[in-house]
Amino acid sequence: MIKLEEYIDSLDKCSYCGYCQETCPLYISELFEPYTARSRINLIRSVFLEKSWPLSPGVLKIIDSCMLCTQCTRTCSGRVPIDEIVIAARSEIHRGIEFKKMVIKNLLTRRSLIKTLVNLGYLSQKYGLAPKIMPDLPKKTFEQAYSGTYSPAGKPRARVAYFVGCGTNFMFPDTGKSVVEVLNHNNIEVIIPPGQVCCGIPLMAQGDLQSVVDMVLSNVKVFEKLEVDAIITDCTSCGMMLKEKAVRLMPKDSDLETRVTKFSGRIWEVTDYLSSVGLVAPLAPLTEKYSYHVPCHHGWEKGVKDAPTKILAQIPEAQYEEMQYPEGCCGGAGTYFINHKKISQKIRARKIQSIKNTGADTIVTQCPVCRYYLASQLQGQRVIHPVSLLAESYNVKG
Ligand code: SF4
Ligand code: SF4
């Protein structure tokens, strides 16, 4: 379990150099020193470890303001795991909020409940009763349409299990359909096992770590018995959670740690997986100009950031136009854009301008929240998962 005491050595490595300012979307937007990583983590040290500063509403606001985007960890000279320190502090704070925790946990661990809400949400939108902040919901969730084993026409060259994230399941089932079709088209068998739950990242962001442990173990139980070459995810945030964070939440040197390590070792982001095994099916030309928004949570595996452009470059005639700041945050950050509307919109405005400057028709990104949040501010440019562009080239769009 992530505990603040475990990060004392890491906190000591902060030299106040300020490199974390350069990449923090929040600081770049607000130019407010308390919002920098160095100020936040040193405030956390004073409040929770040294107990030399009170946990005031102002302190809570500063801890809550972090987007957990991990951008600062890439420029931090001391390699301080800033996001994990913020999560550990939130875990201290959120211990008391039992009712809210219970409601959210029940929703995220019981997908049948969310499925019912999505089905009701779809009807509310159809009849104009839903609030505008909600994305357009599908008539059926991905798991209502897809479950079980999907085999290619020929002999499979590999077999993968598909971890279906909540974004694909409840908002963008078209991504899931493209993933299955593209993998099958490339002679890869896909298993979608029942019983999966949310990866846990929304609760980790709130500091409810015990619930995250329960969710990780539920998913491990579902996947560990499957004989597959890889467990793929189409979402970079689910990937970060399952590949990098899950094992850190387990007790050290325990059986659970061993089981989760095995599970995490098989996690691949789908475009990275395709780039690694190679595409075998010939791609048809697409007269498409596309650009790529790199999701913040790409650093958990070195191939994830460049895999989409590597595989999409193989589509004949499709033209790639790099945007300015491709790795710049879009401002969505999970549910951050709901609770920090103004800041998120300011961060998004910069991104939207760089997207418009490309003149691209299509923006690809592996994060469903980025997809929703960017698309809601773009006209005449669509935002899709990179695998969906491959599916179009194969003419196998789900
Ligand atoms: S995680 Fe993101 S928002 Fe938080 S301090 Fe780092 S760069 Fe800034
Ligand atoms: S970049 Fe890292 S070491 Fe430097 S001030 Fe920021 S948190 Fe501290």
Tab-separated table of C-alpha atoms and ligand atoms in Angstrom:
chain	number	residue	atom	x	y	z
A	1	MET	CA	0.000	0.000	0.000
A	2	ILE	CA	1.268	3.476	-0.830
A	3	LYS	CA	2.050	5.166	2.517
A	4	LEU	CA	3.567	8.620	2.894
A	5	GLU	CA	6.266	7.337	5.272
A	6	GLU	CA	7.637	5.230	2.394
A	7	TYR	CA	8.401	8.408	0.434
A	8	ILE	CA	10.593	10.218	2.974
A	9	ASP	CA	13.770	9.360	1.027
A	10	SER	CA	12.158	10.496	-2.232
A	11	LEU	CA	11.054	13.761	-0.633
A	12	ASP	CA	14.637	14.323	0.504
A	13	LYS	CA	15.708	14.173	-3.146
A	14	CYS	CA	13.763	17.337	-4.008
A	15	SER	CA	16.386	20.052	-4.538
A	16	TYR	CA	13.866	22.852	-5.284
A	17	CYS	CA	15.433	23.077	-8.755
A	18	GLY	CA	12.062	23.969	-10.291
A	19	TYR	CA	12.352	21.778	-13.407
A	20	CYS	CA	8.906	20.434	-12.528
A	21	GLN	CA	7.439	23.840	-13.442
A	22	GLU	CA	8.387	23.409	-17.083
A	23	THR	CA	5.986	20.583	-17.794
A	24	CYS	CA	3.206	21.086	-15.242
A	25	PRO	CA	0.072	22.065	-17.203
A	26	LEU	CA	-1.475	23.494	-14.059
A	27	TYR	CA	1.484	25.781	-13.336
A	28	ILE	CA	1.811	26.812	-16.993
A	29	SER	CA	-1.866	27.758	-16.961
A	30	GLU	CA	-2.091	29.464	-13.554
A	31	LEU	CA	1.521	30.651	-12.894
A	32	PHE	CA	0.887	30.112	-9.184
A	33	GLU	CA	3.864	28.726	-7.240
A	34	PRO	CA	1.814	26.687	-4.691
A	35	TYR	CA	0.506	24.658	-7.661
A	36	THR	CA	3.984	23.439	-8.614
A	37	ALA	CA	5.050	19.920	-7.732
A	38	ARG	CA	7.847	21.136	-5.453
A	39	SER	CA	5.536	23.341	-3.396
A	40	ARG	CA	2.830	20.699	-3.171
A	41	ILE	CA	5.061	17.835	-2.069
A	42	ASN	CA	6.910	19.968	0.459
A	43	LEU	CA	3.596	21.180	1.844
A	44	ILE	CA	2.530	17.535	2.124
A	45	ARG	CA	5.719	16.806	4.055
A	46	SER	CA	5.058	19.706	6.469
A	47	VAL	CA	1.416	18.771	7.066
A	48	PHE	CA	1.475	14.971	7.222
A	49	LEU	CA	5.020	13.975	8.152
A	50	GLU	CA	6.449	16.863	10.173
A	51	LYS	CA	3.024	18.011	11.416
A	52	SER	CA	4.320	21.567	11.383
A	53	TRP	CA	1.473	22.994	9.304
A	54	PRO	CA	-2.305	22.545	9.768
A	55	LEU	CA	-4.513	20.722	7.271
A	56	SER	CA	-6.436	23.860	6.320
A	57	PRO	CA	-8.951	24.331	3.471
A	58	GLY	CA	-6.156	26.092	1.539
A	59	VAL	CA	-3.879	23.055	1.891
A	60	LEU	CA	-6.700	20.739	0.793
A	61	LYS	CA	-7.247	22.899	-2.287
A	62	ILE	CA	-3.575	22.672	-3.256
A	63	ILE	CA	-3.480	18.886	-2.820
A	64	ASP	CA	-6.745	18.556	-4.742
A	65	SER	CA	-5.518	20.784	-7.580
A	66	CYS	CA	-2.949	18.264	-8.868
A	67	MET	CA	-4.124	16.521	-12.053
A	68	LEU	CA	-1.924	13.447	-11.430
A	69	CYS	CA	-0.896	13.782	-15.051
A	70	THR	CA	2.714	12.668	-14.256
A	71	GLN	CA	4.173	15.320	-16.605
A	72	CYS	CA	6.388	16.681	-13.788
A	73	THR	CA	7.885	13.254	-13.088
A	74	ARG	CA	9.444	13.315	-16.544
A	75	THR	CA	11.394	16.526	-15.935
A	76	CYS	CA	12.074	16.087	-12.212
A	77	SER	CA	15.848	16.116	-11.672
A	78	GLY	CA	15.502	14.082	-8.460
A	79	ARG	CA	13.211	11.446	-10.033
A	80	VAL	CA	10.713	12.093	-7.248
A	81	PRO	CA	7.494	10.034	-7.716
A	82	ILE	CA	5.391	13.185	-7.308
A	83	ASP	CA	2.074	11.636	-8.361
A	84	GLU	CA	2.415	8.822	-5.821
A	85	ILE	CA	3.208	11.290	-3.024
A	86	VAL	CA	0.041	13.237	-3.854
A	87	ILE	CA	-1.980	9.986	-3.952
A	88	ALA	CA	-0.563	8.969	-0.559
A	89	ALA	CA	-1.558	12.361	0.887
A	90	ARG	CA	-5.043	12.028	-0.558
A	91	SER	CA	-5.250	8.590	1.001
A	92	GLU	CA	-4.644	10.207	4.430
A	93	ILE	CA	-7.351	12.779	3.734
A	94	HIS	CA	-9.969	10.503	2.235
A	95	ARG	CA	-9.986	7.932	5.017
A	96	GLY	CA	-12.936	9.686	6.641
A	97	ILE	CA	-15.241	10.010	3.654
A	98	GLU	CA	-16.956	6.640	3.980
A	99	PHE	CA	-20.295	7.234	2.267
A	100	LYS	CA	-18.877	8.794	-0.911
A	101	LYS	CA	-16.242	6.043	-1.082
A	102	MET	CA	-18.879	3.339	-0.732
A	103	VAL	CA	-21.079	4.737	-3.524
A	104	ILE	CA	-18.211	5.168	-6.010
A	105	LYS	CA	-16.668	1.809	-5.181
A	106	ASN	CA	-19.991	0.032	-5.660
A	107	LEU	CA	-20.406	1.655	-9.037
A	108	LEU	CA	-16.915	0.866	-10.286
A	109	THR	CA	-16.767	-2.707	-9.042
A	110	ARG	CA	-20.228	-3.669	-10.242
A	111	ARG	CA	-20.327	-2.956	-13.926
A	112	SER	CA	-23.921	-4.149	-14.175
A	113	LEU	CA	-24.927	-1.051	-12.175
A	114	ILE	CA	-23.061	1.331	-14.494
A	115	LYS	CA	-24.414	-0.554	-17.502
A	116	THR	CA	-27.955	0.183	-16.270
A	117	LEU	CA	-27.025	3.850	-15.717
A	118	VAL	CA	-25.498	4.065	-19.213
A	119	ASN	CA	-28.606	2.513	-20.757
A	120	LEU	CA	-30.775	5.018	-18.839
A	121	GLY	CA	-28.368	7.839	-19.761
A	122	TYR	CA	-28.662	6.926	-23.439
A	123	LEU	CA	-32.450	7.216	-23.228
A	124	SER	CA	-32.214	10.521	-21.294
A	125	GLN	CA	-29.949	11.956	-23.995
A	126	LYS	CA	-32.227	10.683	-26.716
A	127	TYR	CA	-35.133	12.568	-25.159
A	128	GLY	CA	-33.057	15.669	-24.284
A	129	LEU	CA	-33.145	15.150	-20.508
A	130	ALA	CA	-29.419	14.684	-19.779
A	131	PRO	CA	-27.038	17.474	-18.660
A	132	LYS	CA	-24.670	18.762	-21.375
A	133	ILE	CA	-21.479	17.835	-19.454
A	134	MET	CA	-22.128	14.139	-20.190
A	135	PRO	CA	-20.574	12.575	-23.302
A	136	ASP	CA	-22.960	10.969	-25.808
A	137	LEU	CA	-23.647	7.520	-24.417
A	138	PRO	CA	-23.956	4.406	-26.584
A	139	LYS	CA	-27.168	2.390	-26.822
A	140	LYS	CA	-25.264	-0.711	-25.693
A	141	THR	CA	-22.064	-0.957	-23.665
A	142	PHE	CA	-19.130	-2.756	-25.309
A	143	GLU	CA	-19.505	-5.720	-22.962
A	144	GLN	CA	-23.190	-6.038	-23.877
A	145	ALA	CA	-22.116	-6.525	-27.485
A	146	TYR	CA	-18.804	-8.377	-27.089
A	147	SER	CA	-17.798	-11.183	-24.721
A	148	GLY	CA	-15.984	-14.503	-25.115
A	149	THR	CA	-13.464	-15.579	-27.751
A	150	TYR	CA	-12.998	-13.947	-31.155
A	151	SER	CA	-10.911	-16.029	-33.529
A	152	PRO	CA	-9.304	-14.910	-36.784
A	153	ALA	CA	-10.211	-16.598	-40.072
A	154	GLY	CA	-6.828	-18.343	-40.306
A	155	LYS	CA	-4.643	-20.085	-37.743
A	156	PRO	CA	-3.910	-17.613	-34.918
A	157	ARG	CA	-0.283	-16.551	-34.538
A	158	ALA	CA	-0.963	-15.197	-31.045
A	159	ARG	CA	-3.657	-15.129	-28.402
A	160	VAL	CA	-4.421	-12.113	-26.229
A	161	ALA	CA	-6.871	-11.281	-23.464
A	162	TYR	CA	-8.524	-7.877	-23.676
A	163	PHE	CA	-8.858	-5.739	-20.557
A	164	VAL	CA	-11.803	-3.489	-21.388
A	165	GLY	CA	-11.524	-0.127	-19.656
A	166	CYS	CA	-14.578	1.836	-18.511
A	167	GLY	CA	-14.051	4.491	-21.215
A	168	THR	CA	-14.360	1.940	-24.009
A	169	ASN	CA	-17.058	-0.043	-22.263
A	170	PHE	CA	-19.380	2.803	-21.359
A	171	MET	CA	-18.522	5.685	-23.710
A	172	PHE	CA	-16.675	4.470	-26.806
A	173	PRO	CA	-17.544	0.858	-27.709
A	174	ASP	CA	-16.424	1.678	-31.276
A	175	THR	CA	-12.826	1.573	-29.992
A	176	GLY	CA	-13.350	-1.923	-28.580
A	177	LYS	CA	-14.876	-3.165	-31.813
A	178	SER	CA	-11.921	-1.795	-33.789
A	179	VAL	CA	-9.464	-3.447	-31.393
A	180	VAL	CA	-11.087	-6.871	-31.835
A	181	GLU	CA	-11.405	-6.516	-35.609
A	182	VAL	CA	-7.854	-5.239	-36.168
A	183	LEU	CA	-6.307	-7.944	-33.979
A	184	ASN	CA	-8.346	-10.678	-35.686
A	185	HIS	CA	-7.447	-9.240	-39.080
A	186	ASN	CA	-3.806	-9.669	-38.084
A	187	ASN	CA	-4.324	-13.321	-37.099
A	188	ILE	CA	-4.491	-12.680	-33.380
A	189	GLU	CA	-7.157	-14.364	-31.273
A	190	VAL	CA	-8.899	-12.155	-28.706
A	191	ILE	CA	-10.484	-13.306	-25.464
A	192	ILE	CA	-12.775	-10.939	-23.582
A	193	PRO	CA	-13.313	-12.598	-20.215
A	194	PRO	CA	-16.428	-11.779	-18.169
A	195	GLY	CA	-16.158	-10.425	-14.628
A	196	GLN	CA	-13.734	-7.543	-15.301
A	197	VAL	CA	-14.045	-4.404	-13.187
A	198	CYS	CA	-12.638	-0.876	-13.464
A	199	CYS	CA	-8.815	-0.737	-13.273
A	200	GLY	CA	-9.155	1.428	-10.155
A	201	ILE	CA	-7.492	4.634	-11.323
A	202	PRO	CA	-10.460	6.933	-10.503
A	203	LEU	CA	-10.396	5.740	-6.884
A	204	MET	CA	-6.605	5.938	-6.720
A	205	ALA	CA	-6.856	9.604	-7.699
A	206	GLN	CA	-9.133	10.104	-4.694
A	207	GLY	CA	-6.772	8.274	-2.363
A	208	ASP	CA	-9.137	5.352	-1.703
A	209	LEU	CA	-6.345	2.803	-1.961
A	210	GLN	CA	-7.992	-0.147	-0.196
A	211	SER	CA	-10.769	-0.144	-2.797
A	212	VAL	CA	-8.145	-0.025	-5.558
A	213	VAL	CA	-6.408	-3.082	-4.077
A	214	ASP	CA	-9.754	-4.950	-4.113
A	215	MET	CA	-10.332	-3.996	-7.745
A	216	VAL	CA	-6.838	-4.990	-8.849
A	217	LEU	CA	-7.262	-8.388	-7.193
A	218	SER	CA	-10.676	-8.895	-8.845
A	219	ASN	CA	-9.079	-8.302	-12.226
A	220	VAL	CA	-6.066	-10.483	-11.439
A	221	LYS	CA	-8.452	-13.350	-10.598
A	222	VAL	CA	-10.185	-12.941	-13.953
A	223	PHE	CA	-6.993	-12.858	-16.036
A	224	GLU	CA	-4.385	-14.965	-14.242
A	225	LYS	CA	-5.878	-18.297	-15.278
A	226	LEU	CA	-5.952	-17.447	-18.990
A	227	GLU	CA	-3.274	-18.908	-21.231
A	228	VAL	CA	-2.486	-15.908	-23.381
A	229	ASP	CA	0.583	-14.213	-24.824
A	230	ALA	CA	-0.447	-10.782	-23.567
A	231	ILE	CA	-3.176	-8.839	-21.811
A	232	ILE	CA	-3.926	-5.795	-23.906
A	233	THR	CA	-5.574	-2.508	-23.030
A	234	ASP	CA	-6.558	0.298	-25.379
A	235	CYS	CA	-6.350	2.930	-22.610
A	236	THR	CA	-3.044	4.427	-21.464
A	237	SER	CA	-4.383	5.273	-17.994
A	238	CYS	CA	-5.663	1.711	-17.401
A	239	GLY	CA	-2.268	0.547	-18.670
A	240	MET	CA	-0.386	2.729	-16.192
A	241	MET	CA	-2.604	1.507	-13.373
A	242	LEU	CA	-2.303	-2.191	-14.231
A	243	LYS	CA	1.324	-2.274	-15.335
A	244	GLU	CA	2.989	0.203	-12.990
A	245	LYS	CA	0.871	1.163	-9.979
A	246	ALA	CA	-0.995	-2.074	-9.130
A	247	VAL	CA	2.040	-3.911	-7.826
A	248	ARG	CA	3.100	-0.959	-5.658
A	249	LEU	CA	-0.160	-1.259	-3.753
A	250	MET	CA	0.525	-4.846	-2.671
A	251	PRO	CA	2.273	-5.831	0.570
A	252	LYS	CA	6.021	-6.284	-0.038
A	253	ASP	CA	7.311	-9.880	-0.473
A	254	SER	CA	3.801	-11.336	-0.326
A	255	ASP	CA	2.005	-13.890	-2.526
A	256	LEU	CA	-0.239	-11.077	-3.678
A	257	GLU	CA	2.772	-9.113	-4.857
A	258	THR	CA	3.969	-12.154	-6.842
A	259	ARG	CA	0.563	-12.689	-8.443
A	260	VAL	CA	0.137	-9.029	-9.363
A	261	THR	CA	3.696	-8.849	-10.726
A	262	LYS	CA	2.923	-11.770	-13.074
A	263	PHE	CA	-0.321	-10.127	-14.169
A	264	SER	CA	1.327	-6.721	-14.698
A	265	GLY	CA	4.156	-8.296	-16.673
A	266	ARG	CA	1.689	-9.361	-19.358
A	267	ILE	CA	0.023	-5.936	-19.802
A	268	TRP	CA	0.506	-4.212	-23.172
A	269	GLU	CA	-1.009	-1.094	-24.664
A	270	VAL	CA	-2.625	-2.281	-27.895
A	271	THR	CA	-0.759	-0.093	-30.418
A	272	ASP	CA	2.536	-0.927	-28.712
A	273	TYR	CA	1.632	-4.615	-28.924
A	274	LEU	CA	0.754	-4.354	-32.620
A	275	SER	CA	3.950	-2.447	-33.287
A	276	SER	CA	5.922	-5.151	-31.499
A	277	VAL	CA	4.379	-8.195	-33.244
A	278	GLY	CA	4.026	-6.367	-36.568
A	279	LEU	CA	1.047	-5.964	-38.873
A	280	VAL	CA	0.659	-8.858	-41.309
A	281	ALA	CA	-2.513	-7.826	-43.117
A	282	PRO	CA	-1.976	-5.363	-46.001
A	283	LEU	CA	-3.348	-1.876	-45.371
A	284	ALA	CA	-5.422	-0.029	-47.972
A	285	PRO	CA	-4.703	3.645	-48.775
A	286	LEU	CA	-6.537	6.334	-46.805
A	287	THR	CA	-6.621	9.943	-47.929
A	288	GLU	CA	-6.491	11.117	-44.353
A	289	LYS	CA	-4.500	13.862	-42.689
A	290	TYR	CA	-4.107	12.966	-39.041
A	291	SER	CA	-2.351	14.230	-35.958
A	292	TYR	CA	-1.584	12.549	-32.633
A	293	HIS	CA	-2.295	13.815	-29.124
A	294	VAL	CA	-0.007	11.918	-26.730
A	295	PRO	CA	-1.905	11.103	-23.511
A	296	CYS	CA	-0.140	12.161	-20.289
A	297	HIS	CA	-0.082	8.585	-18.947
A	298	HIS	CA	2.295	7.156	-21.539
A	299	GLY	CA	5.477	6.853	-19.477
A	300	TRP	CA	4.794	3.391	-18.004
A	301	GLU	CA	6.245	1.613	-21.044
A	302	LYS	CA	8.760	3.173	-23.388
A	303	GLY	CA	7.059	2.117	-26.642
A	304	VAL	CA	3.616	3.525	-25.820
A	305	LYS	CA	4.290	7.132	-26.819
A	306	ASP	CA	5.478	6.458	-30.380
A	307	ALA	CA	3.603	3.237	-31.216
A	308	PRO	CA	0.538	4.933	-32.788
A	309	THR	CA	2.572	6.985	-35.270
A	310	LYS	CA	4.785	3.975	-36.052
A	311	ILE	CA	1.901	1.730	-37.039
A	312	LEU	CA	-0.217	4.422	-38.687
A	313	ALA	CA	2.765	5.425	-40.850
A	314	GLN	CA	2.229	2.092	-42.609
A	315	ILE	CA	-1.145	3.203	-44.028
A	316	PRO	CA	-0.482	4.177	-47.659
A	317	GLU	CA	-1.206	7.823	-48.503
A	318	ALA	CA	-2.306	8.771	-44.969
A	319	GLN	CA	-0.491	11.956	-43.988
A	320	TYR	CA	0.778	12.639	-40.476
A	321	GLU	CA	1.039	16.227	-39.271
A	322	GLU	CA	2.692	16.646	-35.878
A	323	MET	CA	1.006	19.168	-33.605
A	324	GLN	CA	2.914	21.635	-31.447
A	325	TYR	CA	3.299	20.218	-27.908
A	326	PRO	CA	2.000	16.717	-28.813
A	327	GLU	CA	2.623	15.653	-25.201
A	328	GLY	CA	0.904	18.687	-23.686
A	329	CYS	CA	-2.011	17.841	-21.401
A	330	CYS	CA	-5.545	18.368	-22.786
A	331	GLY	CA	-6.909	19.390	-19.371
A	332	GLY	CA	-9.350	16.465	-19.054
A	333	ALA	CA	-7.406	14.393	-16.496
A	334	GLY	CA	-10.015	11.801	-15.518
A	335	THR	CA	-12.833	13.668	-13.799
A	336	TYR	CA	-10.681	16.763	-13.145
A	337	PHE	CA	-12.463	18.721	-15.871
A	338	ILE	CA	-15.752	18.358	-14.002
A	339	ASN	CA	-14.493	19.688	-10.656
A	340	HIS	CA	-11.970	22.216	-12.016
A	341	LYS	CA	-13.841	23.472	-15.026
A	342	LYS	CA	-12.077	26.813	-15.557
A	343	ILE	CA	-8.526	25.487	-15.193
A	344	SER	CA	-9.264	22.532	-17.479
A	345	GLN	CA	-10.764	24.793	-20.128
A	346	LYS	CA	-7.712	27.077	-20.044
A	347	ILE	CA	-5.363	24.117	-20.473
A	348	ARG	CA	-7.516	22.707	-23.255
A	349	ALA	CA	-7.591	26.022	-25.157
A	350	ARG	CA	-3.822	25.802	-25.808
A	351	LYS	CA	-4.163	22.230	-27.033
A	352	ILE	CA	-7.113	23.024	-29.275
A	353	GLN	CA	-5.128	25.800	-30.939
A	354	SER	CA	-2.222	23.469	-31.674
A	355	ILE	CA	-4.661	20.885	-33.081
A	356	LYS	CA	-6.346	23.453	-35.321
A	357	ASN	CA	-2.957	24.609	-36.614
A	358	THR	CA	-2.252	21.134	-38.014
A	359	GLY	CA	-5.203	21.249	-40.412
A	360	ALA	CA	-5.681	17.527	-39.721
A	361	ASP	CA	-9.101	15.926	-40.270
A	362	THR	CA	-8.532	13.305	-37.608
A	363	ILE	CA	-6.853	13.410	-34.214
A	364	VAL	CA	-5.832	10.084	-32.713
A	365	THR	CA	-5.232	9.432	-29.033
A	366	GLN	CA	-5.334	6.348	-26.796
A	367	CYS	CA	-7.109	7.993	-23.850
A	368	PRO	CA	-10.934	8.030	-23.807
A	369	VAL	CA	-11.071	11.095	-21.539
A	370	CYS	CA	-8.755	13.067	-23.875
A	371	ARG	CA	-10.914	11.896	-26.761
A	372	TYR	CA	-14.117	13.115	-25.156
A	373	TYR	CA	-12.697	16.340	-23.760
A	374	LEU	CA	-10.984	17.403	-27.001
A	375	ALA	CA	-13.860	16.351	-29.260
A	376	SER	CA	-16.304	18.398	-27.196
A	377	GLN	CA	-14.428	21.551	-28.251
A	378	LEU	CA	-13.625	20.711	-31.882
A	379	GLN	CA	-15.791	21.258	-34.923
A	380	GLY	CA	-14.954	19.613	-38.235
A	381	GLN	CA	-12.198	17.473	-36.727
A	382	ARG	CA	-12.889	14.102	-35.193
A	383	VAL	CA	-10.999	12.401	-32.360
A	384	ILE	CA	-10.644	8.608	-32.445
A	385	HIS	CA	-8.427	5.826	-31.127
A	386	PRO	CA	-5.427	5.064	-33.408
A	387	VAL	CA	-6.649	1.480	-33.817
A	388	SER	CA	-9.879	2.829	-35.307
A	389	LEU	CA	-7.881	4.492	-38.095
A	390	LEU	CA	-6.220	1.141	-38.787
A	391	ALA	CA	-9.675	-0.466	-38.830
A	392	GLU	CA	-10.767	2.050	-41.464
A	393	SER	CA	-7.781	1.182	-43.615
A	394	TYR	CA	-8.676	-2.501	-43.270
A	395	ASN	CA	-12.316	-1.625	-43.879
A	396	VAL	CA	-13.228	-3.671	-40.819
A	397	LYS	CA	-14.541	-0.828	-38.666
A	398	GLY	CA	-16.743	-2.348	-35.967
B	1	SF4	S1	1.118	15.550	-11.664
B	1	SF4	FE1	0.647	17.070	-13.287
B	1	SF4	S2	-0.608	18.666	-12.295
B	1	SF4	FE2	0.359	17.450	-10.652
B	1	SF4	S3	2.236	18.619	-10.169
B	1	SF4	FE3	2.798	17.050	-11.684
B	1	SF4	S4	2.628	18.070	-13.668
B	1	SF4	FE4	1.537	19.359	-12.173
B	2	SF4	S1	11.892	18.978	-10.449
B	2	SF4	FE1	11.790	17.425	-8.793
B	2	SF4	S2	13.624	17.890	-7.564
B	2	SF4	FE2	13.254	19.722	-8.821
B	2	SF4	S3	11.919	21.049	-7.564
B	2	SF4	FE3	10.552	19.800	-8.827
B	2	SF4	S4	10.039	18.053	-7.514
B	2	SF4	FE4	11.878	18.998	-6.622
